Amino acid sequence: MTEAPATPAQAGDARLPQRLKNLLNDRHIVLIGLMGAGKTSVGKRLAQRLDLPFVDSDHAIEEAARMSIPEIFANRGEAEFRAGERKVIARLLSGRQHVIATGGGAYMDEQTRQHIRESAVSIWLKADLPVLMKRVLRRPTRPLLQTPDPEGTMRALMEKRYPVYAEADVTVLSEESTHETAVQAVIDALDAHLSGAKGEEES
Ligand code: S3P
């Protein structure tokens, strides 16, 4: 039995990961956004699609400290967690190309933002409050949300952080859709951003 030739769309899709990797030119892809935005789930799938290694900065921090994030907050406090986070992310960014999912507060650090600008393309996974709350309630261990009013805390974080997250190179809405749909949206947005940037350089 002979196989039907690939349609142009299929053929194009098969070449897309390589095309994106060429355009990335060894830069990392860094996912930013609030807790519950889907950075880890989307990041893992994105890495698979692009055939790149994946790393979650929170996991790297836990490995380095040999403690879970809630334990670090409880035993060392937030300031020490942030210092460790800055150090671990700097190490990841100076290593070989990865898709990197960061913790929600990482991009708020000026030095980390500067490193990301220098060595990565940043993608903000943006979601509304109800979507974030639905997702974070599935894993109710996040230290910053151990407050009498987690929804109010999340709203305050949105107000403070969204203007800074908006500095990311690319913004993708991460709504109720499946992670696969979100990954495709990220790939399309990344393609548009990188192709546009290349076009500008050439013109
Ligand atoms: C934090 C988000 C968490 C984790 C820590 C602090 C934040 O990561 O880094 O609890 O400041 O928003 P996720 O965004 O992966 O939940």
mmCIF file of C-alpha atoms and ligand atoms in Angstrom:
data_model
loop_
_atom_site.group_PDB
_atom_site.id
_atom_site.type_symbol
_atom_site.label_atom_id
_atom_site.label_comp_id
_atom_site.label_asym_id
_atom_site.label_seq_id
_atom_site.Cartn_x
_atom_site.Cartn_y
_atom_site.Cartn_z
ATOM 1 C CA MET A 1 0.000 0.000 0.000
ATOM 2 C CA THR A 2 1.385 3.383 -0.910
ATOM 3 C CA GLU A 3 1.131 6.196 1.551
ATOM 4 C CA ALA A 4 -0.740 9.319 0.578
ATOM 5 C CA PRO A 5 1.653 12.241 0.137
ATOM 6 C CA ALA A 6 1.611 14.731 2.971
ATOM 7 C CA THR A 7 -0.582 17.738 2.399
ATOM 8 C CA PRO A 8 1.276 21.070 2.411
ATOM 9 C CA ALA A 9 -0.102 21.760 5.906
ATOM 10 C CA GLN A 10 1.196 18.423 7.233
ATOM 11 C CA ALA A 11 4.542 18.881 5.542
ATOM 12 C CA GLY A 12 4.764 22.427 6.905
ATOM 13 C CA ASP A 13 3.882 21.273 10.410
ATOM 14 C CA ALA A 14 6.620 18.636 10.349
ATOM 15 C CA ARG A 15 9.192 21.284 9.532
ATOM 16 C CA LEU A 16 7.916 23.805 12.085
ATOM 17 C CA PRO A 17 9.912 22.553 15.121
ATOM 18 C CA GLN A 18 13.182 22.745 13.187
ATOM 19 C CA ARG A 19 12.244 26.138 11.751
ATOM 20 C CA LEU A 20 11.490 27.482 15.242
ATOM 21 C CA LYS A 21 14.718 26.052 16.598
ATOM 22 C CA ASN A 22 16.672 27.756 13.815
ATOM 23 C CA LEU A 23 14.969 31.043 14.586
ATOM 24 C CA LEU A 24 15.634 30.617 18.318
ATOM 25 C CA ASN A 25 19.326 30.313 17.538
ATOM 26 C CA ASP A 26 20.132 28.515 20.835
ATOM 27 C CA ARG A 27 18.078 30.874 23.003
ATOM 28 C CA HIS A 28 15.951 29.272 25.729
ATOM 29 C CA ILE A 29 12.183 29.501 25.860
ATOM 30 C CA VAL A 30 11.125 30.786 29.287
ATOM 31 C CA LEU A 31 7.525 30.473 30.431
ATOM 32 C CA ILE A 32 6.321 33.012 32.952
ATOM 33 C CA GLY A 33 2.957 33.684 34.594
ATOM 34 C CA LEU A 34 1.040 33.302 37.818
ATOM 35 C CA MET A 35 0.547 30.135 39.837
ATOM 36 C CA GLY A 36 -1.982 27.985 37.990
ATOM 37 C CA ALA A 37 -1.248 29.464 34.561
ATOM 38 C CA GLY A 38 -0.081 26.054 33.271
ATOM 39 C CA LYS A 39 3.646 26.820 32.850
ATOM 40 C CA THR A 40 4.822 23.308 33.745
ATOM 41 C CA SER A 41 2.161 21.350 31.833
ATOM 42 C CA VAL A 42 2.429 23.524 28.739
ATOM 43 C CA GLY A 43 6.229 23.737 29.003
ATOM 44 C CA LYS A 44 6.662 19.948 29.095
ATOM 45 C CA ARG A 45 4.483 19.461 26.031
ATOM 46 C CA LEU A 46 6.111 22.361 24.192
ATOM 47 C CA ALA A 47 9.546 20.862 24.844
ATOM 48 C CA GLN A 48 8.334 17.529 23.450
ATOM 49 C CA ARG A 49 6.980 19.172 20.313
ATOM 50 C CA LEU A 50 10.233 21.060 19.730
ATOM 51 C CA ASP A 51 12.434 18.151 20.805
ATOM 52 C CA LEU A 52 14.151 20.303 23.436
ATOM 53 C CA PRO A 53 14.932 19.397 27.046
ATOM 54 C CA PHE A 54 12.554 20.744 29.702
ATOM 55 C CA VAL A 55 13.292 22.039 33.181
ATOM 56 C CA ASP A 56 11.052 23.446 35.897
ATOM 57 C CA SER A 57 12.946 26.041 37.955
ATOM 58 C CA ASP A 58 10.956 25.190 41.116
ATOM 59 C CA HIS A 59 12.107 21.566 40.823
ATOM 60 C CA ALA A 60 15.691 22.691 40.287
ATOM 61 C CA ILE A 61 15.441 24.862 43.434
ATOM 62 C CA GLU A 62 14.004 21.923 45.402
ATOM 63 C CA GLU A 63 16.832 19.691 44.194
ATOM 64 C CA ALA A 64 19.490 22.251 45.113
ATOM 65 C CA ALA A 65 17.990 22.857 48.579
ATOM 66 C CA ARG A 66 16.978 19.205 49.126
ATOM 67 C CA MET A 67 13.665 20.575 50.415
ATOM 68 C CA SER A 68 10.228 21.168 48.962
ATOM 69 C CA ILE A 69 9.150 24.750 48.177
ATOM 70 C CA PRO A 70 6.756 24.840 51.185
ATOM 71 C CA GLU A 71 9.627 23.615 53.398
ATOM 72 C CA ILE A 72 11.990 26.299 52.048
ATOM 73 C CA PHE A 73 9.420 29.019 52.793
ATOM 74 C CA ALA A 74 8.723 27.584 56.264
ATOM 75 C CA ASN A 75 12.360 26.958 57.287
ATOM 76 C CA ARG A 76 14.245 29.718 55.502
ATOM 77 C CA GLY A 77 11.640 32.357 54.611
ATOM 78 C CA GLU A 78 10.654 33.962 51.322
ATOM 79 C CA ALA A 79 13.747 36.216 51.002
ATOM 80 C CA GLU A 80 16.049 33.199 51.004
ATOM 81 C CA PHE A 81 13.795 31.364 48.578
ATOM 82 C CA ARG A 82 14.008 34.361 46.197
ATOM 83 C CA ALA A 83 17.802 34.495 46.453
ATOM 84 C CA GLY A 84 17.990 30.755 45.649
ATOM 85 C CA GLU A 85 15.508 31.196 42.808
ATOM 86 C CA ARG A 86 17.614 33.982 41.254
ATOM 87 C CA LYS A 87 20.767 31.860 41.490
ATOM 88 C CA VAL A 88 19.206 28.682 40.090
ATOM 89 C CA ILE A 89 17.570 30.494 37.168
ATOM 90 C CA ALA A 90 20.869 32.269 36.343
ATOM 91 C CA ARG A 91 22.539 28.834 36.252
ATOM 92 C CA LEU A 92 19.819 27.360 34.018
ATOM 93 C CA LEU A 93 19.993 30.340 31.657
ATOM 94 C CA SER A 94 23.743 30.029 31.294
ATOM 95 C CA GLY A 95 23.447 26.321 30.425
ATOM 96 C CA ARG A 96 22.409 24.647 27.201
ATOM 97 C CA GLN A 97 19.139 25.445 25.473
ATOM 98 C CA HIS A 98 15.984 24.374 27.388
ATOM 99 C CA VAL A 99 12.318 25.116 27.690
ATOM 100 C CA ILE A 100 12.228 26.574 31.215
ATOM 101 C CA ALA A 101 9.062 26.874 33.311
ATOM 102 C CA THR A 102 9.621 29.429 36.078
ATOM 103 C CA GLY A 103 7.841 29.965 39.389
ATOM 104 C CA GLY A 104 5.304 32.791 39.386
ATOM 105 C CA GLY A 105 7.529 35.274 41.234
ATOM 106 C CA ALA A 106 10.738 34.700 39.285
ATOM 107 C CA TYR A 107 10.139 37.276 36.543
ATOM 108 C CA MET A 108 9.492 39.975 39.179
ATOM 109 C CA ASP A 109 13.214 40.038 39.918
ATOM 110 C CA GLU A 110 14.947 42.723 37.830
ATOM 111 C CA GLN A 111 18.197 40.755 37.526
ATOM 112 C CA THR A 112 16.351 37.622 36.393
ATOM 113 C CA ARG A 113 14.371 39.642 33.843
ATOM 114 C CA GLN A 114 17.617 41.040 32.483
ATOM 115 C CA HIS A 115 19.126 37.526 32.149
ATOM 116 C CA ILE A 116 15.984 36.304 30.420
ATOM 117 C CA ARG A 117 16.056 39.216 27.966
ATOM 118 C CA GLU A 118 19.680 38.383 27.112
ATOM 119 C CA SER A 119 19.418 34.638 26.617
ATOM 120 C CA ALA A 120 15.795 33.632 26.033
ATOM 121 C CA VAL A 121 12.468 34.305 24.424
ATOM 122 C CA SER A 122 9.916 34.876 27.184
ATOM 123 C CA ILE A 123 6.309 33.738 26.975
ATOM 124 C CA TRP A 124 3.660 34.934 29.416
ATOM 125 C CA LEU A 125 0.848 32.435 29.905
ATOM 126 C CA LYS A 126 -1.949 34.782 30.890
ATOM 127 C CA ALA A 127 -5.140 33.562 32.543
ATOM 128 C CA ASP A 128 -8.149 35.049 34.310
ATOM 129 C CA LEU A 129 -8.738 34.778 38.038
ATOM 130 C CA PRO A 130 -11.392 31.990 37.909
ATOM 131 C CA VAL A 131 -9.140 29.822 35.706
ATOM 132 C CA LEU A 132 -6.149 30.341 38.009
ATOM 133 C CA MET A 133 -8.187 29.635 41.154
ATOM 134 C CA LYS A 134 -9.702 26.469 39.716
ATOM 135 C CA ARG A 135 -6.223 25.153 38.910
ATOM 136 C CA VAL A 136 -4.422 26.158 42.123
ATOM 137 C CA LEU A 137 -7.131 24.611 44.280
ATOM 138 C CA ARG A 138 -6.120 21.215 42.869
ATOM 139 C CA ARG A 139 -2.758 21.569 44.671
ATOM 140 C CA PRO A 140 -3.460 23.751 47.712
ATOM 141 C CA THR A 141 0.102 23.711 49.096
ATOM 142 C CA ARG A 142 1.512 26.903 47.586
ATOM 143 C CA PRO A 143 2.979 28.985 50.430
ATOM 144 C CA LEU A 144 1.819 32.366 49.092
ATOM 145 C CA LEU A 145 -1.785 31.198 49.050
ATOM 146 C CA GLN A 146 -1.886 30.067 52.681
ATOM 147 C CA THR A 147 -3.978 33.130 53.578
ATOM 148 C CA PRO A 148 -7.541 33.557 54.866
ATOM 149 C CA ASP A 149 -8.559 34.760 51.382
ATOM 150 C CA PRO A 150 -6.541 33.000 48.653
ATOM 151 C CA GLU A 151 -8.669 34.526 45.898
ATOM 152 C CA GLY A 152 -8.052 38.057 47.237
ATOM 153 C CA THR A 153 -4.335 37.250 47.480
ATOM 154 C CA MET A 154 -4.301 36.031 43.883
ATOM 155 C CA ARG A 155 -6.143 39.171 42.746
ATOM 156 C CA ALA A 156 -3.558 41.357 44.498
ATOM 157 C CA LEU A 157 -0.744 39.380 42.838
ATOM 158 C CA MET A 158 -2.395 39.877 39.441
ATOM 159 C CA GLU A 159 -2.554 43.644 39.966
ATOM 160 C CA LYS A 160 1.067 43.831 41.021
ATOM 161 C CA ARG A 161 2.567 41.376 38.563
ATOM 162 C CA TYR A 162 0.601 41.688 35.321
ATOM 163 C CA PRO A 163 2.183 45.038 34.335
ATOM 164 C CA VAL A 164 5.624 43.417 34.732
ATOM 165 C CA TYR A 165 4.675 40.130 33.043
ATOM 166 C CA ALA A 166 3.506 42.297 30.132
ATOM 167 C CA GLU A 167 7.190 42.969 29.362
ATOM 168 C CA ALA A 168 7.489 39.378 28.061
ATOM 169 C CA ASP A 169 8.272 38.938 24.369
ATOM 170 C CA VAL A 170 5.067 36.981 23.719
ATOM 171 C CA THR A 171 1.720 36.776 25.540
ATOM 172 C CA VAL A 172 -0.563 33.768 25.133
ATOM 173 C CA LEU A 173 -3.986 33.462 26.733
ATOM 174 C CA SER A 174 -4.173 30.259 28.743
ATOM 175 C CA GLU A 175 -7.876 29.756 29.234
ATOM 176 C CA GLU A 176 -10.053 26.735 29.918
ATOM 177 C CA SER A 177 -8.860 24.946 26.784
ATOM 178 C CA THR A 178 -6.804 21.750 26.898
ATOM 179 C CA HIS A 179 -3.067 21.946 27.353
ATOM 180 C CA GLU A 180 -2.631 20.711 23.764
ATOM 181 C CA THR A 181 -4.593 23.712 22.491
ATOM 182 C CA ALA A 182 -2.497 26.007 24.675
ATOM 183 C CA VAL A 183 0.721 24.445 23.333
ATOM 184 C CA GLN A 184 -0.415 25.027 19.760
ATOM 185 C CA ALA A 185 -1.275 28.639 20.629
ATOM 186 C CA VAL A 186 2.222 29.064 22.099
ATOM 187 C CA ILE A 187 3.858 27.571 18.994
ATOM 188 C CA ASP A 188 1.839 29.826 16.670
ATOM 189 C CA ALA A 189 2.616 32.934 18.754
ATOM 190 C CA LEU A 190 6.292 32.010 18.964
ATOM 191 C CA ASP A 191 6.451 31.463 15.210
ATOM 192 C CA ALA A 192 4.810 34.846 14.568
ATOM 193 C CA HIS A 193 7.136 36.584 17.030
ATOM 194 C CA LEU A 194 10.344 34.990 15.753
ATOM 195 C CA SER A 195 9.453 35.334 12.060
ATOM 196 C CA GLY A 196 8.458 38.980 12.654
ATOM 197 C CA ALA A 197 11.675 39.715 14.520
ATOM 198 C CA LYS A 198 13.717 38.131 11.725
ATOM 199 C CA GLY A 199 11.774 40.067 9.089
ATOM 200 C CA GLU A 200 12.503 43.332 10.928
ATOM 201 C CA GLU A 201 16.214 42.517 11.144
ATOM 202 C CA GLU A 202 16.380 41.814 7.421
ATOM 203 C CA SER A 203 14.464 44.886 6.281
HETATM 204 C C1 S3P B 1 5.444 31.459 43.571
HETATM 205 C C2 S3P B 1 5.037 30.511 42.671
HETATM 206 C C3 S3P B 1 5.372 29.083 42.820
HETATM 207 C C4 S3P B 1 6.648 28.909 43.634
HETATM 208 C C5 S3P B 1 6.533 29.629 44.926
HETATM 209 C C6 S3P B 1 6.288 31.130 44.755
HETATM 210 C C7 S3P B 1 5.075 32.882 43.338
HETATM 211 O O1 S3P B 1 5.538 28.492 41.535
HETATM 212 O O2 S3P B 1 7.767 29.372 42.929
HETATM 213 O O3 S3P B 1 5.508 29.043 45.667
HETATM 214 O O4 S3P B 1 5.709 33.776 43.893
HETATM 215 O O5 S3P B 1 4.138 33.116 42.536
HETATM 216 P P1 S3P B 1 4.323 28.183 40.497
HETATM 217 O O6 S3P B 1 4.040 29.482 39.782
HETATM 218 O O7 S3P B 1 4.900 27.164 39.589
HETATM 219 O O8 S3P B 1 3.181 27.692 41.291
#
